[in-house]
Amino acid sequence: MGENVARKLIQAHLVEGEMQVGKEIGIRIDQTLTQDATGTMVMLELEAMKLDRVRTEISAQYVDHNLIQADSRNPDDHLFLESACRRFGVWFSRPGNGVSHPMHQENFGKPGKTLLGSDSHTPSAGAVGMLAIGAGGLEVAMAMAGEPFFFRMPHIWGVKLTGSLPDWVSAKDLILEMLRRHGVSGGGGRVIEYYGPGLDCLSTMDRHVIANMGTELGATSTVFPSDREVRRFLRGQGREKDWIELLADPDAQYDVLEEIDLSQIEPLIAMPSSPGNVQPVREVAGKRIYQSYLGSSANPGYRDFAVPAEMVKGRRVHAGVSFDINPASRQILETLVRDNHLISLIHAGGRIHQAGCNGCIGMGQAPATNEISLRTVPRNFPGRSGTREDKVCLVSPETATASALKGMITDPRTLDFPCPKILEPEDPILNGEMMQAPPSPEESRNTDLRKGPNIATLPTFDPFPVTIDIVVLLKVEDDISTDEIMPAGSRVLPFRSNIPRISEFCFEIIDDTYHDRALKVREQGGHAIIAATNYGQGSSREHAALAPRYLGLRLVIAKGFARIHWQNLINFGVLPLTFTNEDDYERLKQGDRLRLTDIHARLQSGHHFEVENTSRASTFQARHDLSPRQIEILLKGGLVNWARDRLNRAG
Ligand code: MIC
């Protein structure tokens, strides 16, 4: 039987387990990616593990999230990260260079390799034929220490593309079409692999757009083949030697099949406040907008700015619109300057920001109250923009720009000028020297970590108790994102290296009494959270598990979990269970007391738990889905304890 690209990549890196869907497997990780908002924790974790030097082929650290320097906290963290990169042998990308995902693709993307990143959008690198997966920081720290990465063998979802995209429709509309069809959890337990003749109209950066937002579908990763187009891209980056061909066999099989005729796709928009809330733009056209925002890892390519530049050339954006331009990388910005695109954007009324994540993560550019913001970013979870009751919509650069010109949501096909034709440049400006290479091992050993006053040592956690008798402190609905558990934004992100401080913001969007109530019961055994489906969707931020754990969270019972958050809970010693009978979710109330006994023995002897609701004198059934390795981690009180023992044993 012929193999697909995803299985070939897994096979070539498999170090533990069998490639049977649903079974835990371990793969070797060739490269890692960390960004500043999660990277400070990763570096502290490496320190806690007493690692001398990373054992990957490439590990790279980017400063792209915490760019606002309103006080010394963020710049202190930048210096800490730079020192940690020197200490552990990691490449360092300084603030202003750009967003990790396009930068990694430009500088290190290599077909056939694996990449693990402490950012949920790491799968973007699937654009160049890599198997790239997002994970919590601790998992990435383990990979940097040379340990395998463990996950469940996914279903491979083959999506055959035929036809070609019509004028005014681009890669973003294709991934929005996938979200329209399948929603925010449709990719759970799957790797998406695109193939077929339709690939011919998608550049490597277009593929990046699609792979990036596979994360919004809940997919483990997205892969594309490494074909002639990837070779062209690497040639442009001066790295053609890194190209290998990696194609699915002609008779390749897939676990799940789907076909999309690209010529049938129309401009789409994800309405507030979920990437899965997709509609045709024409159905909501005419609504007044406040902001139109270009940039982020979801639309980082040259064409994602050059097409808008051509659209506004010689025109002015509507007087009522804030037209925010967020270049994704320094190189792309330089090329846009060379090709006279930036001047068109500036002249038409654009507000130019530095290369980085910026408003995508709520670092500035928050929209006004009750006003619509159209963005080319990957996600629009409630409050993520920095405005509590925000109305953020996800669109293509074409729709964002058409709407900026008109001052209202506009289907670009209704404009009275032709669709600009932009090709990816064959000779982009390269500026790789901006990446700081790691020093020699000797020099590394003489480097001290430079910790500013904002860096707090990691909290330590005890082994998991045998019995818990705790209160349900919070009951939440379907699809709670990590942005709602542990908000991002300019107020909160500077505390990413300080768990006690950041925990004060936990769940504040949903219930701002959570933190104080949690502290009150922390010494009485802690608390539980009850959740519905897809709990913890979105970001990889381990703070969404670590901060509640610090506040005493021991147990989450949900109808279902998002992959990365589920793993993060285990990594920090929180037991995730699912309801055997989902009706029990309805019967539970905030304030109920839950009791679980004999936990160690039960975890080891099967998958079922009887949970006693002592407030209602009733019981219900729940199950765990932990592998023997994960049980060990949980019982030790989390991955830091487990890893320290393991690495120490290995000497
Ligand atoms: C995001 O887009 O939500 C982030 C910010 O990039 C996160 C990482 C983080 O929370 O630091 C992600 O996607 O994992």
XYZ file of C-alpha atoms and ligand atoms in Angstrom:
665
model
C 0.000 0.000 0.000
C 1.368 3.417 -0.934
C 2.195 5.846 1.851
C 1.112 9.419 2.283
C 3.525 12.206 3.255
C 2.407 12.390 6.892
C 2.964 8.686 7.533
C 6.338 8.808 5.778
C 7.403 11.623 8.102
C 6.201 9.791 11.201
C 7.753 6.505 10.094
C 11.130 8.126 9.518
C 11.147 9.555 13.062
C 9.416 6.812 15.030
C 11.339 5.784 18.138
C 8.575 4.286 20.290
C 5.255 2.579 19.693
C 3.416 1.365 16.632
C 1.721 3.487 14.027
C -1.781 2.358 14.942
C -4.376 5.111 15.069
C -5.058 6.202 18.657
C -1.990 4.474 20.147
C 0.706 6.555 21.820
C 3.856 6.922 19.725
C 7.160 8.686 20.329
C 9.000 10.503 17.550
C 12.452 12.052 17.337
C 12.405 15.821 17.088
C 14.933 17.457 14.764
C 14.126 21.105 15.382
C 12.388 23.182 18.042
C 10.806 26.603 17.975
C 10.060 28.748 21.011
C 8.686 32.246 21.207
C 9.076 34.736 24.016
C 5.611 34.402 25.577
C 6.176 30.694 26.180
C 9.968 30.596 25.822
C 10.875 32.110 29.174
C 9.173 29.159 30.871
C 10.940 26.736 28.536
C 14.318 28.210 29.438
C 13.469 28.075 33.152
C 12.446 24.460 32.666
C 15.778 23.679 30.963
C 17.491 25.278 33.922
C 15.387 23.215 36.352
C 16.341 20.061 34.403
C 20.007 21.125 34.585
C 20.482 20.749 30.828
C 23.909 21.702 29.525
C 23.229 22.128 25.798
C 20.333 21.369 23.484
C 20.497 18.053 21.641
C 18.473 18.953 18.551
C 19.723 19.786 15.046
C 18.305 23.300 15.348
C 16.572 25.049 18.232
C 15.485 28.614 17.636
C 13.990 31.186 19.971
C 12.040 34.180 18.617
C 11.041 37.388 20.361
C 7.794 38.267 18.626
C 4.938 38.416 21.163
C 5.902 40.679 24.070
C 7.055 43.649 22.038
C 5.431 46.489 23.947
C 7.996 47.886 26.332
C 5.729 49.868 28.641
C 8.040 49.101 31.564
C 11.126 46.971 32.176
C 9.401 43.584 32.348
C 9.309 42.653 28.670
C 12.787 43.971 27.828
C 14.154 42.157 30.895
C 12.628 38.958 29.531
C 14.181 39.607 26.110
C 17.623 39.852 27.711
C 16.946 36.731 29.760
C 16.049 34.860 26.595
C 19.135 36.070 24.784
C 21.328 34.891 27.661
C 19.476 31.554 27.811
C 20.027 31.036 24.071
C 23.730 31.595 24.547
C 23.714 29.329 27.607
C 21.887 26.381 26.033
C 23.029 26.649 22.399
C 19.895 28.060 20.781
C 19.516 30.458 17.815
C 18.127 33.832 18.898
C 15.896 36.146 16.911
C 15.746 39.606 18.361
C 12.657 41.828 18.711
C 11.679 43.402 15.418
C 12.824 40.470 13.268
C 9.302 39.143 12.961
C 6.902 36.354 13.789
C 8.403 32.956 14.623
C 6.464 30.898 12.070
C 7.310 32.656 8.804
C 10.818 33.346 10.111
C 11.398 29.707 10.945
C 10.168 28.683 7.534
C 12.467 31.229 5.894
C 15.570 30.415 7.927
C 15.319 26.744 8.908
C 12.349 25.118 7.152
C 13.612 21.787 5.815
C 11.503 19.133 4.084
C 11.530 15.750 5.785
C 12.306 17.101 9.260
C 10.249 17.266 12.446
C 9.653 20.487 14.354
C 8.139 20.873 17.819
C 7.151 24.367 18.927
C 5.781 25.949 22.076
C 3.181 27.706 20.007
C 0.028 26.151 18.657
C 0.648 27.554 15.165
C 3.909 25.646 14.749
C 2.239 23.391 12.105
C 2.683 26.316 9.684
C 6.023 24.722 8.733
C 4.045 21.839 7.232
C 4.072 24.135 4.185
C 7.590 22.925 3.335
C 6.989 19.217 3.909
C 7.884 19.114 7.609
C 5.939 17.391 10.366
C 5.510 20.362 12.682
C 3.529 20.127 15.911
C 2.577 22.610 18.629
C 2.948 21.596 22.269
C 3.284 22.965 25.770
C 6.630 24.468 26.736
C 7.615 21.519 28.895
C 7.221 19.099 26.012
C 9.421 21.346 23.925
C 11.987 21.586 26.710
C 12.084 17.771 26.781
C 12.613 17.668 23.018
C 15.434 20.205 23.380
C 16.967 17.802 25.888
C 16.889 15.115 23.201
C 13.818 13.247 24.462
C 11.166 11.959 22.044
C 7.830 13.703 21.683
C 4.832 11.525 22.511
C 1.379 11.842 20.992
C -1.438 9.645 19.734
C -1.003 8.241 16.257
C -3.396 10.458 14.307
C -5.811 9.684 11.509
C -4.404 11.080 8.282
C -7.030 13.219 6.601
C -6.330 13.531 2.888
C -7.783 16.661 1.336
C -7.619 16.556 -2.449
C -7.558 19.972 -4.068
C -8.757 20.388 -7.629
C -9.324 23.461 -9.813
C -7.782 26.811 -8.969
C -8.753 29.762 -6.795
C -10.846 32.433 -8.557
C -9.900 36.118 -8.574
C -10.290 37.813 -5.176
C -10.206 34.476 -3.351
C -7.022 33.319 -1.592
C -5.560 30.695 0.730
C -7.291 32.172 3.782
C -10.662 31.535 2.174
C -9.697 27.903 1.638
C -8.888 27.328 5.304
C -12.034 29.246 6.287
C -13.936 26.871 4.004
C -12.449 23.953 5.932
C -13.578 25.638 9.170
C -17.031 26.276 7.698
C -17.343 22.579 6.889
C -15.837 21.093 10.039
C -15.845 23.621 12.898
C -13.235 24.174 15.579
C -12.922 20.559 16.654
C -13.300 18.818 13.278
C -9.566 18.136 13.034
C -9.219 16.527 16.485
C -6.859 13.533 16.444
C -6.000 14.127 12.793
C -3.135 15.309 10.631
C -4.437 17.042 7.525
C -2.571 16.353 4.298
C -3.344 18.397 1.192
C -2.643 16.916 -2.211
C -3.862 16.988 -5.800
C -3.638 19.256 -8.855
C -5.060 22.268 -7.006
C -1.738 22.604 -5.151
C -0.292 24.161 -8.312
C -1.986 27.478 -7.595
C -0.738 27.650 -3.991
C 2.677 29.140 -3.232
C 4.652 27.912 -0.224
C 3.479 30.950 1.742
C -0.140 30.241 0.725
C 0.359 26.737 2.090
C 1.712 28.299 5.292
C -1.612 30.155 5.682
C -3.529 26.889 5.383
C -1.195 24.856 7.623
C -1.179 27.632 10.224
C -4.920 27.557 10.715
C -5.229 23.786 10.689
C -4.705 24.488 14.382
C -8.081 26.258 14.480
C -9.634 22.985 13.301
C -8.059 21.271 16.312
C -5.717 19.226 14.067
C -2.476 17.784 15.414
C -0.703 19.083 12.326
C -1.048 19.862 8.628
C 1.375 18.689 5.970
C 1.986 19.516 2.344
C 4.297 17.619 0.001
C 7.733 19.000 -0.746
C 7.454 19.629 -4.485
C 8.877 21.964 -7.112
C 7.161 24.928 -5.482
C 8.945 24.245 -2.167
C 12.202 24.031 -4.099
C 11.482 27.446 -5.633
C 10.797 28.859 -2.168
C 14.023 27.470 -0.701
C 15.977 28.742 -3.716
C 14.618 32.216 -2.973
C 15.856 31.825 0.600
C 19.323 30.841 -0.660
C 18.839 27.305 0.682
C 18.021 25.154 -2.327
C 20.491 22.569 -0.976
C 18.035 21.898 1.869
C 15.372 20.736 -0.579
C 14.436 17.109 -0.956
C 11.420 15.838 -2.821
C 8.801 14.362 -0.505
C 5.611 13.267 -2.229
C 2.802 10.875 -1.406
C 3.074 7.614 -3.324
C 0.734 7.555 -6.344
C -1.415 4.902 -4.624
C -1.254 6.525 -1.173
C -4.172 5.800 1.140
C -5.715 8.145 3.684
C -7.825 7.340 6.772
C -10.317 10.068 5.902
C -10.922 11.619 2.494
C -12.230 14.942 1.332
C -12.195 16.877 -1.923
C -12.360 20.605 -2.495
C -12.810 22.251 -5.868
C -10.923 25.508 -5.382
C -12.836 27.221 -8.177
C -16.028 26.972 -6.083
C -14.650 28.845 -3.055
C -15.860 32.370 -2.384
C -14.666 35.074 0.045
C -15.463 33.910 3.583
C -15.454 35.509 7.021
C -15.340 34.018 10.546
C -17.726 36.138 12.587
C -17.255 36.888 16.315
C -16.027 35.144 18.349
C -14.906 31.806 16.981
C -12.814 30.773 13.966
C -15.543 28.217 13.308
C -18.308 30.778 12.907
C -17.834 31.088 9.135
C -20.168 32.712 6.600
C -19.853 34.039 3.045
C -18.724 37.682 3.131
C -21.616 38.632 0.826
C -24.119 37.635 3.536
C -22.762 40.146 6.058
C -21.596 42.841 3.625
C -22.533 46.422 4.491
C -21.825 46.363 8.252
C -19.720 49.355 9.292
C -16.170 48.525 10.425
C -13.794 50.276 12.782
C -10.588 48.456 11.916
C -8.947 46.493 9.139
C -5.821 44.661 10.208
C -3.195 42.964 8.012
C -0.531 40.578 9.283
C 0.224 37.735 11.754
C 1.401 34.188 11.189
C -1.903 33.416 9.464
C -1.251 35.762 6.516
C 2.453 36.521 6.686
C 3.502 36.289 3.030
C 4.754 38.950 0.660
C 1.554 38.702 -1.382
C -0.568 39.201 1.753
C 0.725 42.790 1.852
C 1.544 43.357 -1.810
C -2.003 42.553 -2.985
C -3.502 45.059 -0.471
C -0.841 47.593 -1.513
C -1.878 47.288 -5.150
C -5.525 47.522 -4.135
C -5.073 50.822 -2.270
C -2.519 52.323 -4.684
C -3.735 55.759 -5.680
C -6.769 55.412 -3.357
C -7.466 56.266 0.286
C -8.854 53.989 2.970
C -12.177 55.111 4.395
C -11.774 57.951 6.906
C -13.437 55.974 9.682
C -11.142 52.948 9.432
C -7.950 52.181 11.333
C -5.908 50.341 8.683
C -3.233 48.501 10.652
C -0.269 46.992 8.821
C 1.721 44.404 10.794
C 4.572 43.028 8.690
C 5.330 39.422 9.605
C 9.071 39.431 9.054
C 11.863 41.924 8.599
C 12.840 40.296 5.301
C 9.346 40.583 3.893
C 9.129 44.165 5.084
C 12.407 44.985 3.343
C 11.188 43.373 0.120
C 7.916 45.319 0.323
C 9.941 48.513 0.703
C 12.157 47.627 -2.278
C 9.167 46.881 -4.473
C 7.422 50.157 -3.543
C 4.478 48.450 -1.878
C 4.969 49.937 1.558
C 4.675 53.469 0.215
C 1.270 52.626 -1.282
C 0.036 51.307 2.059
C 1.366 54.320 3.967
C 0.051 56.832 1.478
C -3.420 55.317 1.486
C -3.694 55.746 5.267
C -2.057 52.593 6.667
C -0.666 52.569 10.203
C 2.669 50.739 10.077
C 3.746 48.607 13.042
C 6.966 46.707 13.667
C 7.370 43.128 12.412
C 5.857 40.824 15.042
C 2.645 39.368 16.449
C 1.377 42.671 17.874
C -2.409 42.994 17.911
C -2.965 39.338 17.000
C -2.180 38.517 20.604
C -3.697 41.701 22.029
C -0.363 43.533 22.216
C -1.787 46.861 21.151
C -4.245 47.834 18.408
C -7.274 46.863 20.489
C -10.526 47.830 18.735
C -12.968 50.385 20.135
C -15.945 49.217 22.211
C -18.642 47.419 20.217
C -16.887 48.140 16.931
C -16.121 45.560 14.251
C -12.491 44.712 13.565
C -11.617 42.718 10.425
C -8.345 40.861 10.789
C -6.228 38.468 8.780
C -5.088 36.786 12.053
C -5.797 33.113 12.908
C -8.169 33.400 15.847
C -10.850 35.645 17.335
C -11.665 34.150 20.727
C -13.580 36.522 23.029
C -11.473 39.328 24.471
C -8.237 38.229 22.774
C -7.855 41.576 21.008
C -7.598 43.357 24.370
C -11.145 44.752 24.199
C -13.393 42.814 26.525
C -16.553 42.758 24.399
C -14.757 42.668 21.079
C -16.165 41.912 17.626
C -13.236 40.492 15.712
C -13.817 38.813 12.338
C -11.254 36.705 10.445
C -10.853 37.400 6.736
C -8.427 37.275 3.807
C -6.176 40.253 2.986
C -8.413 40.928 -0.043
C -11.577 41.193 2.073
C -9.794 43.213 4.787
C -8.553 45.722 2.227
C -11.779 45.985 0.233
C -13.567 46.688 3.530
C -10.939 49.256 4.561
C -11.549 51.120 1.318
C -15.318 51.106 1.721
C -15.581 51.503 5.512
C -17.849 48.462 5.725
C -17.641 44.715 5.282
C -17.174 44.318 1.534
C -16.974 41.307 -0.742
C -13.873 42.141 -2.820
C -15.579 40.749 -5.934
C -17.858 43.803 -5.895
C -14.989 46.291 -6.310
C -14.870 48.203 -9.579
C -11.237 47.472 -10.386
C -9.479 44.238 -11.390
C -7.891 41.845 -8.934
C -4.132 42.574 -8.713
C -1.856 39.773 -9.881
C 1.103 39.354 -7.572
C 3.665 36.567 -7.767
C 5.981 35.633 -4.911
C 9.313 37.369 -5.694
C 12.076 35.079 -6.994
C 14.699 37.282 -5.322
C 13.385 38.366 -1.911
C 15.771 40.425 0.211
C 17.511 38.067 2.646
C 18.651 39.179 6.061
C 19.522 35.948 7.828
C 22.383 37.574 9.747
C 19.715 39.039 12.018
C 19.442 35.543 13.537
C 22.078 35.191 16.238
C 23.851 31.811 16.038
C 24.600 29.952 19.279
C 28.160 30.262 20.590
C 30.595 27.374 21.077
C 29.897 24.927 23.941
C 32.823 26.395 25.925
C 31.538 29.922 25.572
C 28.027 28.703 26.451
C 29.177 27.192 29.718
C 30.618 30.538 30.742
C 27.335 32.351 30.124
C 25.172 33.243 33.109
C 21.400 33.469 32.837
C 20.412 37.102 33.079
C 17.254 37.163 35.203
C 15.370 40.411 35.673
C 13.220 40.981 38.767
C 10.100 39.758 36.926
C 11.412 36.210 36.507
C 10.091 34.022 39.306
C 11.328 30.512 39.893
C 8.967 27.740 38.800
C 6.561 26.618 41.527
C 7.120 23.037 42.639
C 4.307 20.525 42.961
C 3.812 17.482 45.176
C 3.019 14.000 43.883
C -0.659 13.379 43.104
C -2.677 12.409 46.213
C -4.390 9.050 46.612
C -7.739 10.617 47.510
C -9.206 13.978 46.600
C -12.249 15.587 48.141
C -12.672 18.942 46.493
C -15.170 21.562 45.467
C -16.299 22.331 41.885
C -15.132 25.918 41.709
C -16.218 26.592 38.155
C -18.520 25.043 35.586
C -18.020 26.188 31.981
C -19.606 25.667 28.561
C -18.426 24.211 25.209
C -15.270 25.365 23.386
C -13.622 27.314 26.204
C -10.352 28.595 24.745
C -7.067 29.064 26.552
C -7.573 32.790 25.911
C -10.519 32.580 28.310
C -8.638 30.450 30.843
C -5.434 32.497 30.833
C -5.857 35.690 28.854
C -3.140 37.147 26.646
C -2.817 40.867 25.886
C -0.516 43.641 26.973
C -1.704 43.658 30.618
C -1.123 39.975 31.183
C 1.665 38.787 28.867
C 4.478 40.563 30.749
C 3.829 38.142 33.626
C 4.422 34.985 31.597
C 7.594 34.294 33.638
C 5.876 34.900 36.953
C 3.245 32.296 37.788
C 2.009 33.765 41.101
C 1.362 37.120 39.410
C -0.152 35.779 36.183
C -2.498 33.492 38.112
C -4.372 36.629 39.255
C -5.812 36.905 35.728
C -7.002 33.295 35.494
C -10.526 32.951 34.063
C -11.151 36.679 34.582
C -13.115 36.887 31.306
C -15.509 34.202 32.541
C -15.553 34.747 36.312
C -13.324 37.308 37.933
C -13.890 35.831 41.401
C -12.163 32.561 40.431
C -8.689 33.523 41.604
C -9.735 34.629 45.086
C -12.102 31.711 45.566
C -9.399 29.279 44.454
C -6.891 30.666 46.919
C -9.396 30.246 49.746
C -9.678 26.493 49.179
C -6.120 25.822 48.012
C -4.971 24.565 51.389
C -8.079 22.378 51.742
C -7.097 20.086 48.880
C -7.769 22.425 45.988
C -10.625 22.431 43.492
C -12.162 20.920 40.360
C -13.472 22.424 37.112
C -16.361 21.000 35.095
C -16.284 21.673 31.365
C -18.180 20.727 28.224
C -16.684 19.853 24.801
C -13.328 20.928 23.317
C -12.104 22.353 26.601
C -8.852 24.335 26.251
C -8.947 24.918 22.483
C -6.520 27.356 20.937
C -3.114 28.292 22.191
C -0.409 25.962 23.497
C 0.239 28.219 26.490
C 1.003 25.984 29.432
C 0.113 28.876 31.708
C -3.524 27.867 31.150
C -2.744 24.658 33.052
C 0.085 25.815 35.269
C -1.582 28.908 36.745
C -4.832 27.109 37.721
C -2.690 24.263 39.111
C -0.774 26.816 41.151
C -4.167 27.970 42.479
C -5.037 24.414 43.509
C -6.705 22.861 40.440
C -6.488 19.043 40.716
C -9.219 17.717 38.474
C -11.020 18.720 35.267
C -13.992 16.639 34.166
C -15.102 17.529 30.670
C -17.131 16.192 27.766
C -13.918 16.531 25.739
C -10.521 18.263 25.633
C -8.365 19.969 23.029
C -5.158 17.971 22.509
C -2.465 20.390 23.685
C -4.325 21.588 26.754
C -5.149 18.025 27.789
C -1.441 17.188 27.690
C -0.535 20.410 29.514
C -2.911 19.510 32.356
C -1.196 16.140 32.806
C 2.226 17.793 32.581
C 1.389 19.961 35.559
C -0.258 17.257 37.649
C -3.946 17.920 36.944
C -6.129 14.862 36.286
C -8.281 15.226 33.131
C -11.330 12.933 33.047
C -14.198 12.706 30.572
C -17.832 11.989 31.402
C -18.898 8.451 30.550
C -22.453 9.727 30.286
C -22.535 13.350 29.091
C -25.885 13.940 30.860
C -23.956 13.985 34.129
C -22.542 17.330 33.006
C -26.042 18.818 33.361
C -26.515 17.333 36.823
C -23.366 18.868 38.285
C -23.464 22.331 39.834
C -20.796 24.798 40.785
C -20.208 24.361 44.528
C -20.763 20.573 44.549
C -18.114 18.530 46.337
C -16.474 15.651 44.479
C -14.619 12.738 45.997
C -12.281 10.297 44.234
C -10.571 7.538 46.171
C -7.812 5.042 45.436
C -6.690 7.186 42.539
C -3.264 5.615 41.965
C -4.595 2.064 41.832
C -7.563 3.023 39.669
C -5.406 4.854 37.148
C -3.126 1.881 36.836
C -5.778 -0.805 36.701
C -8.161 0.508 34.087
C -9.793 3.539 32.574
C -12.842 3.984 34.771
C -13.470 6.122 37.803
C -16.432 6.343 40.066
C -16.850 9.944 41.154
C -18.846 10.621 44.300
C -20.818 13.820 44.417
C -20.986 14.139 48.191
C -23.170 17.268 48.033
C -25.909 15.305 46.250
C -25.231 11.876 47.721
C -24.868 10.467 44.213
C -22.142 8.962 42.030
C -21.324 9.084 38.330
C -18.799 7.448 36.008
C -15.869 9.110 34.296
C -12.917 7.777 32.317
C -9.300 8.659 31.796
C -7.374 8.229 28.595
C -3.842 8.424 29.962
C -1.050 6.170 28.720
C 1.151 4.382 31.304
C 3.807 7.073 30.704
C 1.309 9.856 31.346
C 0.063 8.131 34.504
C 3.630 8.074 35.815
C 3.996 11.785 35.011
C 0.733 12.691 36.721
C 1.460 10.678 39.842
C 4.878 12.280 40.206
C 3.176 15.666 40.280
C 4.003 16.591 36.698
C 6.568 16.471 33.941
C 9.220 18.605 35.658
C 9.483 16.103 38.531
C 9.330 13.166 36.128
C 11.925 14.621 33.770
C 14.313 15.569 36.541
C 14.290 11.985 37.802
C 14.650 10.555 34.316
C 17.449 12.871 33.173
C 19.285 12.413 36.480
C 19.006 8.640 36.169
C 20.427 8.879 32.641
C 23.340 10.893 34.101
C -1.640 32.396 20.122
O -1.743 32.664 18.933
O -2.605 32.169 20.863
C -0.258 32.328 20.692
C -0.065 33.526 21.487
O 0.691 32.343 19.666
C -0.131 31.075 21.495
C 1.058 30.980 22.308
C 0.965 31.756 23.568
O -0.068 31.790 24.202
O 1.999 32.282 23.938
C -0.263 29.801 20.709
O -0.870 29.821 19.669
O 0.168 28.753 21.156
